[in-house]
C-alpha positions as protocol buffer text, in pm:
chain_id: "A"
residue {
  index: 1
  type: UNK
  ca { x: 0 y: 0 z: 0 }
}
residue {
  index: 2
  type: UNK
  ca { x: 145 y: 333 z: -112 }
}
residue {
  index: 3
  type: UNK
  ca { x: 70 y: 660 z: 69 }
}
residue {
  index: 4
  type: UNK
  ca { x: 163 y: 1002 z: -69 }
}
residue {
  index: 5
  type: UNK
  ca { x: 257 y: 1226 z: 225 }
}
residue {
  index: 6
  type: UNK
  ca { x: 260 y: 1584 z: 102 }
}
residue {
  index: 7
  type: UNK
  ca { x: 406 y: 1875 z: 298 }
}
residue {
  index: 8
  type: UNK
  ca { x: 196 y: 2177 z: 205 }
}
residue {
  index: 9
  type: UNK
  ca { x: 464 y: 2434 z: 284 }
}
residue {
  index: 10
  type: UNK
  ca { x: 740 y: 2552 z: 53 }
}
residue {
  index: 11
  type: UNK
  ca { x: 952 y: 2703 z: 330 }
}
residue {
  index: 12
  type: UNK
  ca { x: 1275 y: 2536 z: 437 }
}
residue {
  index: 13
  type: UNK
  ca { x: 1255 y: 2425 z: 799 }
}
residue {
  index: 14
  type: UNK
  ca { x: 875 y: 2434 z: 800 }
}
residue {
  index: 15
  type: UNK
  ca { x: 711 y: 2266 z: 1099 }
}
residue {
  index: 16
  type: UNK
  ca { x: 461 y: 2112 z: 856 }
}
residue {
  index: 17
  type: UNK
  ca { x: 749 y: 1957 z: 662 }
}
residue {
  index: 18
  type: UNK
  ca { x: 875 y: 1810 z: 989 }
}
residue {
  index: 19
  type: UNK
  ca { x: 528 y: 1679 z: 1069 }
}
residue {
  index: 20
  type: UNK
  ca { x: 499 y: 1528 z: 721 }
}
residue {
  index: 21
  type: UNK
  ca { x: 835 y: 1355 z: 772 }
}
residue {
  index: 22
  type: UNK
  ca { x: 714 y: 1212 z: 1102 }
}
residue {
  index: 23
  type: UNK
  ca { x: 388 y: 1091 z: 946 }
}
residue {
  index: 24
  type: UNK
  ca { x: 583 y: 926 z: 662 }
}
residue {
  index: 25
  type: UNK
  ca { x: 796 y: 745 z: 919 }
}
residue {
  index: 26
  type: UNK
  ca { x: 484 y: 626 z: 1104 }
}
residue {
  index: 27
  type: UNK
  ca { x: 336 y: 505 z: 775 }
}
residue {
  index: 28
  type: UNK
  ca { x: 651 y: 303 z: 717 }
}
residue {
  index: 29
  type: UNK
  ca { x: 641 y: 159 z: 1069 }
}
residue {
  index: 30
  type: UNK
  ca { x: 286 y: 44 z: 1001 }
}
residue {
  index: 31
  type: UNK
  ca { x: 404 y: -158 z: 701 }
}
residue {
  index: 32
  type: UNK
  ca { x: 296 y: 71 z: 417 }
}
residue {
  index: 33
  type: UNK
  ca { x: 516 y: 258 z: 169 }
}
residue {
  index: 34
  type: UNK
  ca { x: 540 y: 631 z: 224 }
}
residue {
  index: 35
  type: UNK
  ca { x: 604 y: 860 z: -72 }
}
residue {
  index: 36
  type: UNK
  ca { x: 721 y: 1181 z: 98 }
}
residue {
  index: 37
  type: UNK
  ca { x: 702 y: 1500 z: -109 }
}
residue {
  index: 38
  type: UNK
  ca { x: 697 y: 1876 z: -64 }
}
residue {
  index: 39
  type: UNK
  ca { x: 470 y: 2115 z: -247 }
}
residue {
  index: 40
  type: UNK
  ca { x: 775 y: 2296 z: -383 }
}
residue {
  index: 41
  type: UNK
  ca { x: 842 y: 1978 z: -587 }
}
residue {
  index: 42
  type: UNK
  ca { x: 530 y: 2063 z: -791 }
}
residue {
  index: 43
  type: UNK
  ca { x: 576 y: 2429 z: -870 }
}
residue {
  index: 44
  type: UNK
  ca { x: 296 y: 2582 z: -1079 }
}
residue {
  index: 45
  type: UNK
  ca { x: 181 y: 2936 z: -1161 }
}
residue {
  index: 46
  type: UNK
  ca { x: -147 y: 3068 z: -1027 }
}
residue {
  index: 47
  type: UNK
  ca { x: -428 y: 2891 z: -1205 }
}
residue {
  index: 48
  type: UNK
  ca { x: -521 y: 3070 z: -1528 }
}
residue {
  index: 49
  type: UNK
  ca { x: -768 y: 2931 z: -1780 }
}
residue {
  index: 50
  type: UNK
  ca { x: -583 y: 3101 z: -2064 }
}
residue {
  index: 51
  type: UNK
  ca { x: -258 y: 2928 z: -1968 }
}
residue {
  index: 52
  type: UNK
  ca { x: -439 y: 2595 z: -1948 }
}
residue {
  index: 53
  type: UNK
  ca { x: -596 y: 2645 z: -2291 }
}
residue {
  index: 54
  type: UNK
  ca { x: -285 y: 2768 z: -2473 }
}
residue {
  index: 55
  type: UNK
  ca { x: -4 y: 2583 z: -2292 }
}
residue {
  index: 56
  type: UNK
  ca { x: -173 y: 2299 z: -2112 }
}
residue {
  index: 57
  type: UNK
  ca { x: -121 y: 2220 z: -1744 }
}
residue {
  index: 58
  type: UNK
  ca { x: 223 y: 2301 z: -1599 }
}
residue {
  index: 59
  type: UNK
  ca { x: 473 y: 2022 z: -1539 }
}
residue {
  index: 60
  type: UNK
  ca { x: 434 y: 2053 z: -1163 }
}
residue {
  index: 61
  type: UNK
  ca { x: 62 y: 1987 z: -1180 }
}
residue {
  index: 62
  type: UNK
  ca { x: 118 y: 1691 z: -1412 }
}
residue {
  index: 63
  type: UNK
  ca { x: 373 y: 1543 z: -1174 }
}
residue {
  index: 64
  type: UNK
  ca { x: 149 y: 1590 z: -870 }
}
residue {
  index: 65
  type: UNK
  ca { x: -144 y: 1428 z: -1045 }
}
residue {
  index: 66
  type: UNK
  ca { x: 73 y: 1126 z: -1129 }
}
residue {
  index: 67
  type: UNK
  ca { x: 194 y: 1091 z: -771 }
}
residue {
  index: 68
  type: UNK
  ca { x: -163 y: 1108 z: -639 }
}
residue {
  index: 69
  type: UNK
  ca { x: -280 y: 851 z: -893 }
}
residue {
  index: 70
  type: UNK
  ca { x: -1 y: 610 z: -803 }
}
residue {
  index: 71
  type: UNK
  ca { x: -93 y: 611 z: -434 }
}
residue {
  index: 72
  type: UNK
  ca { x: -381 y: 440 z: -257 }
}
residue {
  index: 73
  type: UNK
  ca { x: -402 y: 724 z: -5 }
}
residue {
  index: 74
  type: UNK
  ca { x: -301 y: 1084 z: 47 }
}
residue {
  index: 75
  type: UNK
  ca { x: -188 y: 1268 z: 361 }
}
residue {
  index: 76
  type: UNK
  ca { x: -154 y: 1647 z: 349 }
}
residue {
  index: 77
  type: UNK
  ca { x: 35 y: 1840 z: 617 }
}
residue {
  index: 78
  type: UNK
  ca { x: -93 y: 2191 z: 560 }
}
residue {
  index: 79
  type: UNK
  ca { x: -15 y: 2522 z: 730 }
}
residue {
  index: 80
  type: UNK
  ca { x: -289 y: 2767 z: 824 }
}
residue {
  index: 81
  type: UNK
  ca { x: -279 y: 3113 z: 670 }
}
residue {
  index: 82
  type: UNK
  ca { x: -519 y: 3368 z: 814 }
}
residue {
  index: 83
  type: UNK
  ca { x: -745 y: 3094 z: 951 }
}
residue {
  index: 84
  type: UNK
  ca { x: -777 y: 2928 z: 610 }
}
residue {
  index: 85
  type: UNK
  ca { x: -603 y: 2731 z: 334 }
}
residue {
  index: 86
  type: UNK
  ca { x: -266 y: 2860 z: 208 }
}
residue {
  index: 87
  type: UNK
  ca { x: -295 y: 2990 z: -147 }
}
residue {
  index: 88
  type: UNK
  ca { x: -20 y: 2759 z: -273 }
}
residue {
  index: 89
  type: UNK
  ca { x: -209 y: 2452 z: -147 }
}
residue {
  index: 90
  type: UNK
  ca { x: -539 y: 2564 z: -297 }
}
residue {
  index: 91
  type: UNK
  ca { x: -366 y: 2650 z: -625 }
}
residue {
  index: 92
  type: UNK
  ca { x: -221 y: 2299 z: -648 }
}
residue {
  index: 93
  type: UNK
  ca { x: -565 y: 2149 z: -587 }
}
residue {
  index: 94
  type: UNK
  ca { x: -718 y: 2377 z: -851 }
}
residue {
  index: 95
  type: UNK
  ca { x: -466 y: 2274 z: -1117 }
}
residue {
  index: 96
  type: UNK
  ca { x: -489 y: 1902 z: -1042 }
}
residue {
  index: 97
  type: UNK
  ca { x: -869 y: 1915 z: -1042 }
}
residue {
  index: 98
  type: UNK
  ca { x: -862 y: 2006 z: -1412 }
}
residue {
  index: 99
  type: UNK
  ca { x: -736 y: 1662 z: -1518 }
}
residue {
  index: 100
  type: UNK
  ca { x: -968 y: 1388 z: -1637 }
}
residue {
  index: 101
  type: UNK
  ca { x: -998 y: 1150 z: -1472 }
}
residue {
  index: 102
  type: UNK
  ca { x: -979 y: 1372 z: -1168 }
}
residue {
  index: 103
  type: UNK
  ca { x: -744 y: 1200 z: -917 }
}
residue {
  index: 104
  type: UNK
  ca { x: -895 y: 1323 z: -590 }
}
residue {
  index: 105
  type: UNK
  ca { x: -1220 y: 1134 z: -649 }
}
residue {
  index: 106
  type: UNK
  ca { x: -1255 y: 847 z: -400 }
}
residue {
  index: 107
  type: UNK
  ca { x: -899 y: 902 z: -274 }
}
residue {
  index: 108
  type: UNK
  ca { x: -869 y: 824 z: 97 }
}
residue {
  index: 109
  type: UNK
  ca { x: -720 y: 1141 z: 247 }
}
residue {
  index: 110
  type: UNK
  ca { x: -600 y: 1242 z: 592 }
}
residue {
  index: 111
  type: UNK
  ca { x: -525 y: 1599 z: 701 }
}
residue {
  index: 112
  type: UNK
  ca { x: -268 y: 1710 z: 958 }
}
residue {
  index: 113
  type: UNK
  ca { x: -127 y: 2050 z: 1049 }
}
residue {
  index: 114
  type: UNK
  ca { x: 135 y: 2215 z: 1264 }
}
residue {
  index: 115
  type: UNK
  ca { x: 159 y: 2572 z: 1384 }
}
residue {
  index: 116
  type: UNK
  ca { x: 325 y: 2775 z: 1659 }
}
residue {
  index: 117
  type: UNK
  ca { x: -26 y: 2889 z: 1755 }
}
residue {
  index: 118
  type: UNK
  ca { x: -244 y: 2736 z: 2025 }
}
residue {
  index: 119
  type: UNK
  ca { x: -486 y: 2583 z: 1771 }
}
residue {
  index: 120
  type: UNK
  ca { x: -214 y: 2413 z: 1568 }
}
residue {
  index: 121
  type: UNK
  ca { x: -350 y: 2518 z: 1229 }
}
residue {
  index: 122
  type: UNK
  ca { x: -678 y: 2335 z: 1280 }
}
residue {
  index: 123
  type: UNK
  ca { x: -894 y: 2609 z: 1124 }
}
residue {
  index: 124
  type: UNK
  ca { x: -700 y: 2573 z: 801 }
}
residue {
  index: 125
  type: UNK
  ca { x: -777 y: 2200 z: 791 }
}
residue {
  index: 126
  type: UNK
  ca { x: -1151 y: 2261 z: 821 }
}
residue {
  index: 127
  type: UNK
  ca { x: -1126 y: 2497 z: 526 }
}
residue {
  index: 128
  type: UNK
  ca { x: -915 y: 2248 z: 332 }
}
residue {
  index: 129
  type: UNK
  ca { x: -1178 y: 1977 z: 368 }
}
residue {
  index: 130
  type: UNK
  ca { x: -1423 y: 2181 z: 158 }
}
residue {
  index: 131
  type: UNK
  ca { x: -1252 y: 2166 z: -186 }
}
residue {
  index: 132
  type: UNK
  ca { x: -1125 y: 1811 z: -128 }
}
residue {
  index: 133
  type: UNK
  ca { x: -1466 y: 1673 z: -33 }
}
residue {
  index: 134
  type: UNK
  ca { x: -1622 y: 1869 z: -320 }
}
residue {
  index: 135
  type: UNK
  ca { x: -1385 y: 1684 z: -553 }
}
residue {
  index: 136
  type: UNK
  ca { x: -1490 y: 1350 z: -408 }
}
residue {
  index: 137
  type: UNK
  ca { x: -1198 y: 1276 z: -177 }
}
residue {
  index: 138
  type: UNK
  ca { x: -1287 y: 1058 z: 121 }
}
residue {
  index: 139
  type: UNK
  ca { x: -1145 y: 1286 z: 391 }
}
residue {
  index: 140
  type: UNK
  ca { x: -1080 y: 1097 z: 714 }
}
residue {
  index: 141
  type: UNK
  ca { x: -1290 y: 1236 z: 1002 }
}
residue {
  index: 142
  type: UNK
  ca { x: -1003 y: 1250 z: 1253 }
}
residue {
  index: 143
  type: UNK
  ca { x: -754 y: 1531 z: 1189 }
}
residue {
  index: 144
  type: UNK
  ca { x: -434 y: 1597 z: 1382 }
}
residue {
  index: 145
  type: UNK
  ca { x: -322 y: 1951 z: 1464 }
}
residue {
  index: 146
  type: UNK
  ca { x: 4 y: 2015 z: 1649 }
}
residue {
  index: 147
  type: UNK
  ca { x: 2 y: 2332 z: 1861 }
}
residue {
  index: 148
  type: UNK
  ca { x: 323 y: 2512 z: 1965 }
}
residue {
  index: 149
  type: UNK
  ca { x: 490 y: 2312 z: 1691 }
}
residue {
  index: 150
  type: UNK
  ca { x: 813 y: 2512 z: 1707 }
}
residue {
  index: 151
  type: UNK
  ca { x: 869 y: 2360 z: 2052 }
}
residue {
  index: 152
  type: UNK
  ca { x: 712 y: 2019 z: 1994 }
}
residue {
  index: 153
  type: UNK
  ca { x: 982 y: 1814 z: 1817 }
}
residue {
  index: 154
  type: UNK
  ca { x: 1264 y: 1616 z: 1974 }
}
residue {
  index: 155
  type: UNK
  ca { x: 1609 y: 1588 z: 1817 }
}
residue {
  index: 156
  type: UNK
  ca { x: 1505 y: 1261 z: 1648 }
}
residue {
  index: 157
  type: UNK
  ca { x: 1199 y: 1441 z: 1500 }
}
residue {
  index: 158
  type: UNK
  ca { x: 951 y: 1244 z: 1711 }
}
residue {
  index: 159
  type: UNK
  ca { x: 723 y: 1453 z: 1933 }
}
residue {
  index: 160
  type: UNK
  ca { x: 847 y: 1546 z: 2277 }
}
residue {
  index: 161
  type: UNK
  ca { x: 507 y: 1481 z: 2437 }
}
residue {
  index: 162
  type: UNK
  ca { x: 454 y: 1100 z: 2450 }
}
residue {
  index: 163
  type: UNK
  ca { x: 76 y: 1139 z: 2456 }
}
residue {
  index: 164
  type: UNK
  ca { x: 77 y: 1343 z: 2133 }
}
residue {
  index: 165
  type: UNK
  ca { x: 315 y: 1097 z: 1966 }
}
residue {
  index: 166
  type: UNK
  ca { x: 86 y: 810 z: 2064 }
}
residue {
  index: 167
  type: UNK
  ca { x: -225 y: 991 z: 1943 }
}
residue {
  index: 168
  type: UNK
  ca { x: -67 y: 1069 z: 1606 }
}
residue {
  index: 169
  type: UNK
  ca { x: 50 y: 709 z: 1564 }
}
residue {
  index: 170
  type: UNK
  ca { x: -296 y: 577 z: 1650 }
}
residue {
  index: 171
  type: UNK
  ca { x: -457 y: 819 z: 1402 }
}
residue {
  index: 172
  type: UNK
  ca { x: -220 y: 707 z: 1126 }
}
residue {
  index: 173
  type: UNK
  ca { x: -274 y: 338 z: 1206 }
}
residue {
  index: 174
  type: UNK
  ca { x: -654 y: 375 z: 1204 }
}
residue {
  index: 175
  type: UNK
  ca { x: -643 y: 565 z: 878 }
}
residue {
  index: 176
  type: UNK
  ca { x: -424 y: 299 z: 715 }
}
residue {
  index: 177
  type: UNK
  ca { x: -658 y: 24 z: 835 }
}
residue {
  index: 178
  type: UNK
  ca { x: -943 y: 201 z: 656 }
}
residue {
  index: 179
  type: UNK
  ca { x: -734 y: 246 z: 341 }
}
residue {
  index: 180
  type: UNK
  ca { x: -637 y: -121 z: 342 }
}
residue {
  index: 181
  type: UNK
  ca { x: -999 y: -228 z: 377 }
}
residue {
  index: 182
  type: UNK
  ca { x: -1112 y: 9 z: 104 }
}
residue {
  index: 183
  type: UNK
  ca { x: -832 y: -101 z: -131 }
}
residue {
  index: 184
  type: UNK
  ca { x: -801 y: -474 z: -83 }
}
residue {
  index: 185
  type: UNK
  ca { x: -1130 y: -617 z: 40 }
}
residue {
  index: 186
  type: UNK
  ca { x: -1363 y: -611 z: -258 }
}
residue {
  index: 187
  type: UNK
  ca { x: -1639 y: -775 z: -58 }
}
residue {
  index: 188
  type: UNK
  ca { x: -1702 y: -441 z: 114 }
}
residue {
  index: 189
  type: UNK
  ca { x: -2020 y: -276 z: -7 }
}
residue {
  index: 190
  type: UNK
  ca { x: -2200 y: 46 z: 70 }
}
residue {
  index: 191
  type: UNK
  ca { x: -2567 y: 143 z: 38 }
}
residue {
  index: 192
  type: UNK
  ca { x: -2684 y: 493 z: -42 }
}
residue {
  index: 193
  type: UNK
  ca { x: -3035 y: 602 z: 62 }
}
residue {
  index: 194
  type: UNK
  ca { x: -3193 y: 915 z: -73 }
}
residue {
  index: 195
  type: UNK
  ca { x: -3413 y: 951 z: 234 }
}
residue {
  index: 196
  type: UNK
  ca { x: -3487 y: 762 z: 554 }
}
residue {
  index: 197
  type: UNK
  ca { x: -3795 y: 591 z: 416 }
}
residue {
  index: 198
  type: UNK
  ca { x: -3609 y: 442 z: 120 }
}
residue {
  index: 199
  type: UNK
  ca { x: -3646 y: 71 z: 56 }
}
residue {
  index: 200
  type: UNK
  ca { x: -3383 y: -167 z: 190 }
}
residue {
  index: 201
  type: UNK
  ca { x: -3373 y: -318 z: -159 }
}
residue {
  index: 202
  type: UNK
  ca { x: -3192 y: -3 z: -279 }
}
residue {
  index: 203
  type: UNK
  ca { x: -2916 y: -69 z: -526 }
}
residue {
  index: 204
  type: UNK
  ca { x: -2586 y: -179 z: -371 }
}
residue {
  index: 205
  type: UNK
  ca { x: -2277 y: -12 z: -516 }
}
residue {
  index: 206
  type: UNK
  ca { x: -1932 y: -160 z: -474 }
}
residue {
  index: 207
  type: UNK
  ca { x: -1724 y: 68 z: -259 }
}
residue {
  index: 208
  type: UNK
  ca { x: -1391 y: -5 z: -424 }
}
residue {
  index: 209
  type: UNK
  ca { x: -1303 y: 34 z: -788 }
}
residue {
  index: 210
  type: UNK
  ca { x: -1063 y: -163 z: -1008 }
}
């Protein structure tokens, strides 16, 4: 099982890059393959329909789409800018959403954040859920936000607080268990009901896709 772990900050020494590195290590400890990347690896101009029409998508967007497609799951470690999504993260999502097939659809996705603030960037994650869920990503309900992140890491890049380290590891493990079930166990099925009084004979749709 391959997991793309994407640091949503372009800044060297970013606490979100450190958090992404820690998550990638936890993914590896759980037996999956972590594909660690930084958003700066997928540089792209601000989305412009004229550029898309005349030049096609930029190389960075093409590369990011390919990395997302090659993974069974996606983890984004995103900063919070002014209580919302950083423009560079949203811009990457906007470019990648233009591809067909659109790679976010049905992609199991987990969101984490780190910030020197007391809320750990959590408000940015709530805002980030909106475009991802709109594009069909299956965003994991549990999010992890690391407050006072500039003081939170040990020299080995684990978290100084054992309770936080344990909580992050448990969140990653639970997320990977869901991804494994969704990817490998084709017997899983899901029913959709349009309203509460719908018939139990409603059509059953396979949850996983080939």
